Amino acid sequence: MVSYLINRLLHIVAVLFGVVSGTFVLLHLAGDPLAGLIPPGAGPEVENQIRIAYGLDRPLPMQYLDFVGRAMRGDFGDSWRQGRPALDAVLERLPATLMLTAVATALAVGVGSCLGVLAASRPGSLLDIGARLTALLGQAVPAFWLGTMLILLFAVELRWLPASGLQGPGGVILPALSLAAYPAATLTRLLRASMIEALGADYIRTARAKGLSRSRILIGHALRNAALPALAFTGVQVGFLLGGAVIVEGVFAYPGIGGLALEAVAARDIPLVEAFVWVVAAMILVVNALSGLVAALLDPRLREDGLALRSASS
Amino acid sequence: MAPLHSSRISRRGALGAAGLVAGSALLVPGMRRAGGSAWAHQIYDQDLVIDLAVEPPTLDPALVYESDGWSVIHSIYDALVQFGPDGSLEMVLAESMAQVDPRTWEITLRPDITFHNGEPLDAAAIAFSISHLLDPETASQVAGNFQVIEEVEEVNSLTARLHLSAPAPWLPSVMAPWLALLPPVYAGDPANEFAKNPVGTGPYRFVRWDRGSRIALERNDDYFGNSAKGEPASESVAFRFVPDATTRVTDLVSDTSQLVRAVPFDELETVEATAEVVAQPIAGCSFVRIPTDVAPFDNGMVRQALNHAVDVEAIIATLLGGHGVRLPNVFVPGGLGYDEDLSPHTYDPELAKQLLADAGYPDGFNTRLAYTTGDRADLAAAIAGQLGAAGIDVELEPVETATFNATWQDPEAAPLRFLTWRPLYDPYTLLSLVISNTGFLSRYDNPEAQALIEAGAVEPDPEERDRIYRELGNVLHDSPAGIYLWSLTSFYGVDRDAPPWTPRPDDWILPLVAEGTL
């Protein structure tokens, strides 16, 4: 177990190093970092002043070494636009994103697993057809369109929820619904397929023969075996949501990190972009490690060798 | 279970169809059913909720460069001066501002004004605020505009003299947005982080800032009377930051907000069904910059042909809802240099073709037109289409703003670029940057225009300056620096129950009621 943890930690450090280096290279490939910083109309002397103030007058390898050294410790310097530590600006917006991710994931997992299990329990029934149709629709509808329709229905027509923003917990519901539609639909289809497969297996027949109740068989035996691919998908999806749902945040004026990242990229606020990428990468690594652990808890086969504790997704 | 699903599907489908085909038809009944604006008070404890598009990155006035940021800044702070609806200079914190000689300005402050923290407003605040703007540590993008100020001399507690290195009759036009006065003691202590916790003399006090979301303010009960800016319109205000225009409209019709910025043109009807649309003329203009440093645009006849080829009136009527004045050059109504008697170029595609033939381009030519991704693509497309009809084949290039701003003088970039410039009470910055041959954004060079630009930049007498700019306007009309288009209009959406509020020609949304506007 200790060697597993050490291995995992080295893995995380290596990936973060790669992410930090990759961001640096990409941002400097994207053109003069000063493009968004030099005022239209600033003279060459102002430009030089700004270049020196931000350390952009040094040779690129120097900038890289200095940057990587600080970035690996979580120090990205001050945001160029906000004039305060870039990491603070990102962390400040993180709670809203975490809340949105948590609610959307809970909704997706709740609805997806109920529909998937119910559909699989009676394949070919009206219930099954209904669940599959809903899933198809959930996968096909784009989140921004669904978001707009939810606003029209719940904010404009019914006035149950605010149209945008996050003042009080009500503000998280509509964006979470918009974001949950796709993963809920995918989970429904994944679970339905793997449940149907599991329900045809020998051990289910054995369980029936033992006289176990229908729900025991469905949940305790079939679902536990069928859940692995769904779990892997959920892990990936959580990582995706943590990266900031840029479009849905835009539709709902939701104060998560996606909108911040978009502004930072548009303004070429390099420290802020770097801090954002670093935070998201770190969170995704943590989520991957966690989903690996949960997979191992569910499936004893994955526990035999410590190093095999990896989710099916990675 | 199955019927439930199908009914939900059809409901969604119906909403979708209605939303796509006629959004307004769907919005109207909802509004009528619910009515009132109690909603805003359920979510906000503020009396007035305003949706802006862009969140200011900081509340340091030296680091804010656009109208949404200024809306917040000038609610909390005051500048010395502002420009009124007719373009005239109005005193705010200054009681008087006079040129003692072309290189010396004397500013006298209104007496008995205090900052929100109790600090008195005195001449030290002027000196401090200017040195803060000029400080390289501040890294203000507009420091260059204030570098002409060599020394601030505190004559007495309420009077300061600015000693300039050169005459700068345009100084008030850069003071109005950027020289908001800071409290020297409070702002001078870095521990206070005034850019996060601003203290000004303005009509509202800062309460809190939820980043990414909103800034809350409360009325400053001690705000001085007879401010040219007006009186606070509300006990408390929340500025929200909503980048998506459609979301701002739904905020308004669902009573989440009472006043929203920049209603998109195609949603004016939706808004008008339930709320009011205020169309406010803005002191600014749009034009397509034409360079003179590259063929075929070095030929004046080609530049004139471009102006005759675009039916600006038709674009105003169809794509701008009839709002805006067609312009003969870059000067705008209410600003210096505007000449009502100077006619814009006629729309005459045949003349345009003739001019192109005379210039040696009987078959027209190919070129490129850049615009930023924040601009309306349909306007650029309309201009390109009309140029195409005259034989000029235009390739459109939408460009991200940062790239656009980095390529003003790039010979590889599209020669034509769609610009919007404001405010233009004083055309000094536009002329010195975009049209002067020394401007860092300029690819225009015309000796006759250059002499007038340089004369206008230092002429102390306002009437003489206006005359110089009118003359320059004639030169720019005959030897175009652009395809001249229209004066700007802003569309605000306002809830019918919103407190009274005065729209401004500088496009700042200040929750204030100005005297004589009700």
mmCIF file of C-alpha atoms in Angstrom, chain B residues 20-217:
data_model
loop_
_atom_site.group_PDB
_atom_site.id
_atom_site.type_symbol
_atom_site.label_atom_id
_atom_site.label_comp_id
_atom_site.label_asym_id
_atom_site.label_seq_id
_atom_site.Cartn_x
_atom_site.Cartn_y
_atom_site.Cartn_z
ATOM 1 C CA LEU B 20 -36.691 29.453 -31.708
ATOM 2 C CA VAL B 21 -39.447 30.840 -33.876
ATOM 3 C CA ALA B 22 -40.920 33.538 -31.711
ATOM 4 C CA GLY B 23 -39.277 33.959 -28.360
ATOM 5 C CA SER B 24 -41.346 37.032 -27.627
ATOM 6 C CA ALA B 25 -44.665 35.238 -28.040
ATOM 7 C CA LEU B 26 -43.703 32.884 -25.255
ATOM 8 C CA LEU B 27 -42.377 35.521 -22.935
ATOM 9 C CA VAL B 28 -45.418 37.761 -22.956
ATOM 10 C CA PRO B 29 -47.974 35.551 -21.193
ATOM 11 C CA GLY B 30 -45.475 34.649 -18.473
ATOM 12 C CA MET B 31 -44.890 38.270 -17.689
ATOM 13 C CA ARG B 32 -48.568 39.088 -17.590
ATOM 14 C CA ARG B 33 -49.340 36.174 -15.338
ATOM 15 C CA ALA B 34 -46.753 37.000 -12.722
ATOM 16 C CA GLY B 35 -46.530 40.759 -13.050
ATOM 17 C CA GLY B 36 -44.808 42.998 -10.544
ATOM 18 C CA SER B 37 -41.187 42.884 -9.586
ATOM 19 C CA ALA B 38 -41.330 41.282 -6.170
ATOM 20 C CA TRP B 39 -39.007 38.633 -7.537
ATOM 21 C CA ALA B 40 -35.916 40.800 -7.440
ATOM 22 C CA HIS B 41 -36.421 41.348 -3.759
ATOM 23 C CA GLN B 42 -36.673 37.656 -3.099
ATOM 24 C CA ILE B 43 -33.172 37.086 -4.406
ATOM 25 C CA TYR B 44 -31.539 40.405 -3.679
ATOM 26 C CA ASP B 45 -31.642 42.715 -0.765
ATOM 27 C CA GLN B 46 -30.807 45.543 -3.162
ATOM 28 C CA ASP B 47 -33.521 47.897 -4.367
ATOM 29 C CA LEU B 48 -32.073 48.208 -7.847
ATOM 30 C CA VAL B 49 -30.422 45.346 -9.706
ATOM 31 C CA ILE B 50 -28.435 46.174 -12.846
ATOM 32 C CA ASP B 51 -27.031 43.627 -15.327
ATOM 33 C CA LEU B 52 -23.751 44.632 -16.931
ATOM 34 C CA ALA B 53 -21.887 42.456 -19.413
ATOM 35 C CA VAL B 54 -18.284 42.774 -18.246
ATOM 36 C CA GLU B 55 -16.932 42.485 -14.715
ATOM 37 C CA PRO B 56 -14.183 45.018 -13.931
ATOM 38 C CA PRO B 57 -10.943 43.189 -13.100
ATOM 39 C CA THR B 58 -10.263 45.595 -10.226
ATOM 40 C CA LEU B 59 -11.839 48.716 -8.712
ATOM 41 C CA ASP B 60 -8.714 50.823 -9.177
ATOM 42 C CA PRO B 61 -9.906 53.620 -11.526
ATOM 43 C CA ALA B 62 -6.496 53.716 -13.238
ATOM 44 C CA LEU B 63 -6.951 50.115 -14.412
ATOM 45 C CA VAL B 64 -10.479 50.180 -15.822
ATOM 46 C CA TYR B 65 -10.869 50.804 -19.539
ATOM 47 C CA GLU B 66 -14.454 50.245 -20.612
ATOM 48 C CA SER B 67 -18.011 51.410 -19.956
ATOM 49 C CA ASP B 68 -19.160 48.577 -17.687
ATOM 50 C CA GLY B 69 -16.204 49.043 -15.378
ATOM 51 C CA TRP B 70 -16.735 52.794 -15.394
ATOM 52 C CA SER B 71 -20.368 52.275 -14.418
ATOM 53 C CA VAL B 72 -19.185 50.760 -11.132
ATOM 54 C CA ILE B 73 -16.166 53.049 -10.709
ATOM 55 C CA HIS B 74 -18.129 56.272 -11.132
ATOM 56 C CA SER B 75 -20.873 55.084 -8.794
ATOM 57 C CA ILE B 76 -18.269 54.817 -6.022
ATOM 58 C CA TYR B 77 -15.809 57.537 -7.034
ATOM 59 C CA ASP B 78 -16.137 60.982 -8.588
ATOM 60 C CA ALA B 79 -13.938 62.549 -11.216
ATOM 61 C CA LEU B 80 -13.140 66.253 -11.305
ATOM 62 C CA VAL B 81 -15.209 66.781 -14.442
ATOM 63 C CA GLN B 82 -17.595 65.030 -16.816
ATOM 64 C CA PHE B 83 -19.153 65.710 -20.202
ATOM 65 C CA GLY B 84 -22.833 66.619 -20.367
ATOM 66 C CA PRO B 85 -25.407 65.429 -22.900
ATOM 67 C CA ASP B 86 -24.502 68.253 -25.311
ATOM 68 C CA GLY B 87 -20.795 67.519 -25.030
ATOM 69 C CA SER B 88 -20.079 70.479 -22.753
ATOM 70 C CA LEU B 89 -17.616 70.179 -19.899
ATOM 71 C CA GLU B 90 -19.341 69.979 -16.503
ATOM 72 C CA MET B 91 -17.713 70.304 -13.075
ATOM 73 C CA VAL B 92 -18.141 67.406 -10.627
ATOM 74 C CA LEU B 93 -15.600 67.509 -7.784
ATOM 75 C CA ALA B 94 -13.961 70.560 -9.292
ATOM 76 C CA GLU B 95 -15.665 73.855 -8.587
ATOM 77 C CA SER B 96 -13.644 75.415 -11.364
ATOM 78 C CA MET B 97 -10.949 74.359 -13.762
ATOM 79 C CA ALA B 98 -9.203 77.040 -15.784
ATOM 80 C CA GLN B 99 -6.156 77.389 -17.974
ATOM 81 C CA VAL B 100 -4.008 80.071 -16.363
ATOM 82 C CA ASP B 101 -1.814 79.796 -19.419
ATOM 83 C CA PRO B 102 -1.621 77.011 -22.036
ATOM 84 C CA ARG B 103 0.774 75.030 -19.835
ATOM 85 C CA THR B 104 -0.817 75.679 -16.461
ATOM 86 C CA TRP B 105 -4.220 74.524 -15.290
ATOM 87 C CA GLU B 106 -5.714 75.645 -12.006
ATOM 88 C CA ILE B 107 -8.219 73.370 -10.336
ATOM 89 C CA THR B 108 -10.299 74.465 -7.366
ATOM 90 C CA LEU B 109 -12.204 71.756 -5.517
ATOM 91 C CA ARG B 110 -15.693 72.032 -4.062
ATOM 92 C CA PRO B 111 -15.372 72.709 -0.325
ATOM 93 C CA ASP B 112 -16.602 70.449 2.500
ATOM 94 C CA ILE B 113 -16.571 67.146 0.664
ATOM 95 C CA THR B 114 -15.449 64.025 2.491
ATOM 96 C CA PHE B 115 -14.617 60.526 1.326
ATOM 97 C CA HIS B 116 -16.756 57.625 2.527
ATOM 98 C CA ASN B 117 -14.232 56.941 5.288
ATOM 99 C CA GLY B 118 -14.329 60.530 6.556
ATOM 100 C CA GLU B 119 -11.112 61.695 4.944
ATOM 101 C CA PRO B 120 -11.551 65.279 3.711
ATOM 102 C CA LEU B 121 -11.231 65.971 0.000
ATOM 103 C CA ASP B 122 -8.370 68.374 -0.591
ATOM 104 C CA ALA B 123 -5.694 69.247 -3.123
ATOM 105 C CA ALA B 124 -3.533 66.388 -1.841
ATOM 106 C CA ALA B 125 -6.078 63.990 -3.343
ATOM 107 C CA ILE B 126 -5.467 65.458 -6.808
ATOM 108 C CA ALA B 127 -1.698 65.104 -6.449
ATOM 109 C CA PHE B 128 -2.016 61.576 -5.057
ATOM 110 C CA SER B 129 -4.442 60.377 -7.729
ATOM 111 C CA ILE B 130 -2.303 61.696 -10.576
ATOM 112 C CA SER B 131 0.876 60.208 -9.164
ATOM 113 C CA HIS B 132 -0.924 56.882 -8.678
ATOM 114 C CA LEU B 133 -1.930 56.893 -12.368
ATOM 115 C CA LEU B 134 1.613 57.700 -13.456
ATOM 116 C CA ASP B 135 3.322 55.247 -11.095
ATOM 117 C CA PRO B 136 4.919 52.451 -13.165
ATOM 118 C CA GLU B 137 3.957 50.070 -10.344
ATOM 119 C CA THR B 138 0.298 50.793 -11.068
ATOM 120 C CA ALA B 139 0.916 49.745 -14.695
ATOM 121 C CA SER B 140 -2.012 51.760 -15.994
ATOM 122 C CA GLN B 141 -2.474 51.425 -19.732
ATOM 123 C CA VAL B 142 -3.454 55.085 -19.927
ATOM 124 C CA ALA B 143 -0.533 56.557 -17.983
ATOM 125 C CA GLY B 144 0.735 57.963 -21.295
ATOM 126 C CA ASN B 145 -2.244 60.325 -21.445
ATOM 127 C CA PHE B 146 -1.209 61.912 -18.163
ATOM 128 C CA GLN B 147 2.533 62.072 -18.729
ATOM 129 C CA VAL B 148 2.077 65.618 -20.010
ATOM 130 C CA ILE B 149 1.537 66.608 -16.343
ATOM 131 C CA GLU B 150 4.996 67.468 -15.041
ATOM 132 C CA GLU B 151 4.122 68.708 -11.602
ATOM 133 C CA VAL B 152 1.117 69.084 -9.340
ATOM 134 C CA GLU B 153 1.488 72.160 -7.150
ATOM 135 C CA GLU B 154 -0.768 72.375 -4.100
ATOM 136 C CA VAL B 155 -1.596 76.083 -3.908
ATOM 137 C CA ASN B 156 -3.839 75.791 -0.863
ATOM 138 C CA SER B 157 -6.002 73.094 0.654
ATOM 139 C CA LEU B 158 -8.606 73.262 -2.116
ATOM 140 C CA THR B 159 -6.537 74.507 -5.062
ATOM 141 C CA ALA B 160 -3.959 72.733 -7.178
ATOM 142 C CA ARG B 161 -2.061 73.782 -10.270
ATOM 143 C CA LEU B 162 -1.062 71.330 -12.948
ATOM 144 C CA HIS B 163 2.150 72.297 -14.722
ATOM 145 C CA LEU B 164 2.295 70.721 -18.162
ATOM 146 C CA SER B 165 5.215 69.956 -20.425
ATOM 147 C CA ALA B 166 3.103 70.992 -23.440
ATOM 148 C CA PRO B 167 -0.332 72.508 -23.956
ATOM 149 C CA ALA B 168 -2.977 69.799 -23.539
ATOM 150 C CA PRO B 169 -6.451 71.224 -24.183
ATOM 151 C CA TRP B 170 -7.790 67.642 -24.353
ATOM 152 C CA LEU B 171 -6.812 66.861 -20.770
ATOM 153 C CA PRO B 172 -10.411 67.008 -19.419
ATOM 154 C CA SER B 173 -11.462 64.251 -21.827
ATOM 155 C CA VAL B 174 -9.006 61.803 -20.261
ATOM 156 C CA MET B 175 -9.648 63.098 -16.734
ATOM 157 C CA ALA B 176 -13.368 62.339 -16.975
ATOM 158 C CA PRO B 177 -13.034 58.540 -17.091
ATOM 159 C CA TRP B 178 -9.650 57.917 -15.423
ATOM 160 C CA LEU B 179 -8.914 60.626 -12.916
ATOM 161 C CA ALA B 180 -11.372 59.543 -10.231
ATOM 162 C CA LEU B 181 -10.096 60.977 -6.972
ATOM 163 C CA LEU B 182 -8.679 58.588 -4.386
ATOM 164 C CA PRO B 183 -8.385 59.260 -0.645
ATOM 165 C CA PRO B 184 -4.593 59.689 -0.158
ATOM 166 C CA VAL B 185 -4.339 58.361 3.401
ATOM 167 C CA TYR B 186 -6.537 55.298 2.865
ATOM 168 C CA ALA B 187 -5.404 54.429 -0.670
ATOM 169 C CA GLY B 188 -1.775 55.166 0.215
ATOM 170 C CA ASP B 189 -1.724 52.334 2.749
ATOM 171 C CA PRO B 190 -1.238 49.056 0.847
ATOM 172 C CA ALA B 191 -2.800 47.124 3.730
ATOM 173 C CA ASN B 192 -6.190 48.593 2.840
ATOM 174 C CA GLU B 193 -6.111 47.118 -0.692
ATOM 175 C CA PHE B 194 -8.301 49.914 -1.998
ATOM 176 C CA ALA B 195 -8.698 48.207 -5.392
ATOM 177 C CA LYS B 196 -10.684 45.515 -3.533
ATOM 178 C CA ASN B 197 -12.262 47.743 -0.893
ATOM 179 C CA PRO B 198 -12.734 51.058 -2.670
ATOM 180 C CA VAL B 199 -13.417 54.322 -0.886
ATOM 181 C CA GLY B 200 -14.466 57.363 -2.910
ATOM 182 C CA THR B 201 -16.556 60.493 -2.621
ATOM 183 C CA GLY B 202 -19.214 59.112 -4.973
ATOM 184 C CA PRO B 203 -22.976 58.708 -4.680
ATOM 185 C CA TYR B 204 -22.698 55.093 -3.465
ATOM 186 C CA ARG B 205 -20.545 53.351 -0.878
ATOM 187 C CA PHE B 206 -18.967 49.999 -1.595
ATOM 188 C CA VAL B 207 -20.543 47.121 0.342
ATOM 189 C CA ARG B 208 -19.259 43.844 -1.085
ATOM 190 C CA TRP B 209 -17.921 42.130 -4.166
ATOM 191 C CA ASP B 210 -18.784 38.520 -4.946
ATOM 192 C CA ARG B 211 -16.257 37.848 -7.678
ATOM 193 C CA GLY B 212 -17.712 36.562 -10.883
ATOM 194 C CA SER B 213 -21.143 37.496 -9.699
ATOM 195 C CA ARG B 214 -21.935 40.974 -8.417
ATOM 196 C CA ILE B 215 -20.873 44.149 -6.649
ATOM 197 C CA ALA B 216 -23.244 45.552 -4.029
ATOM 198 C CA LEU B 217 -23.383 49.252 -3.143
#
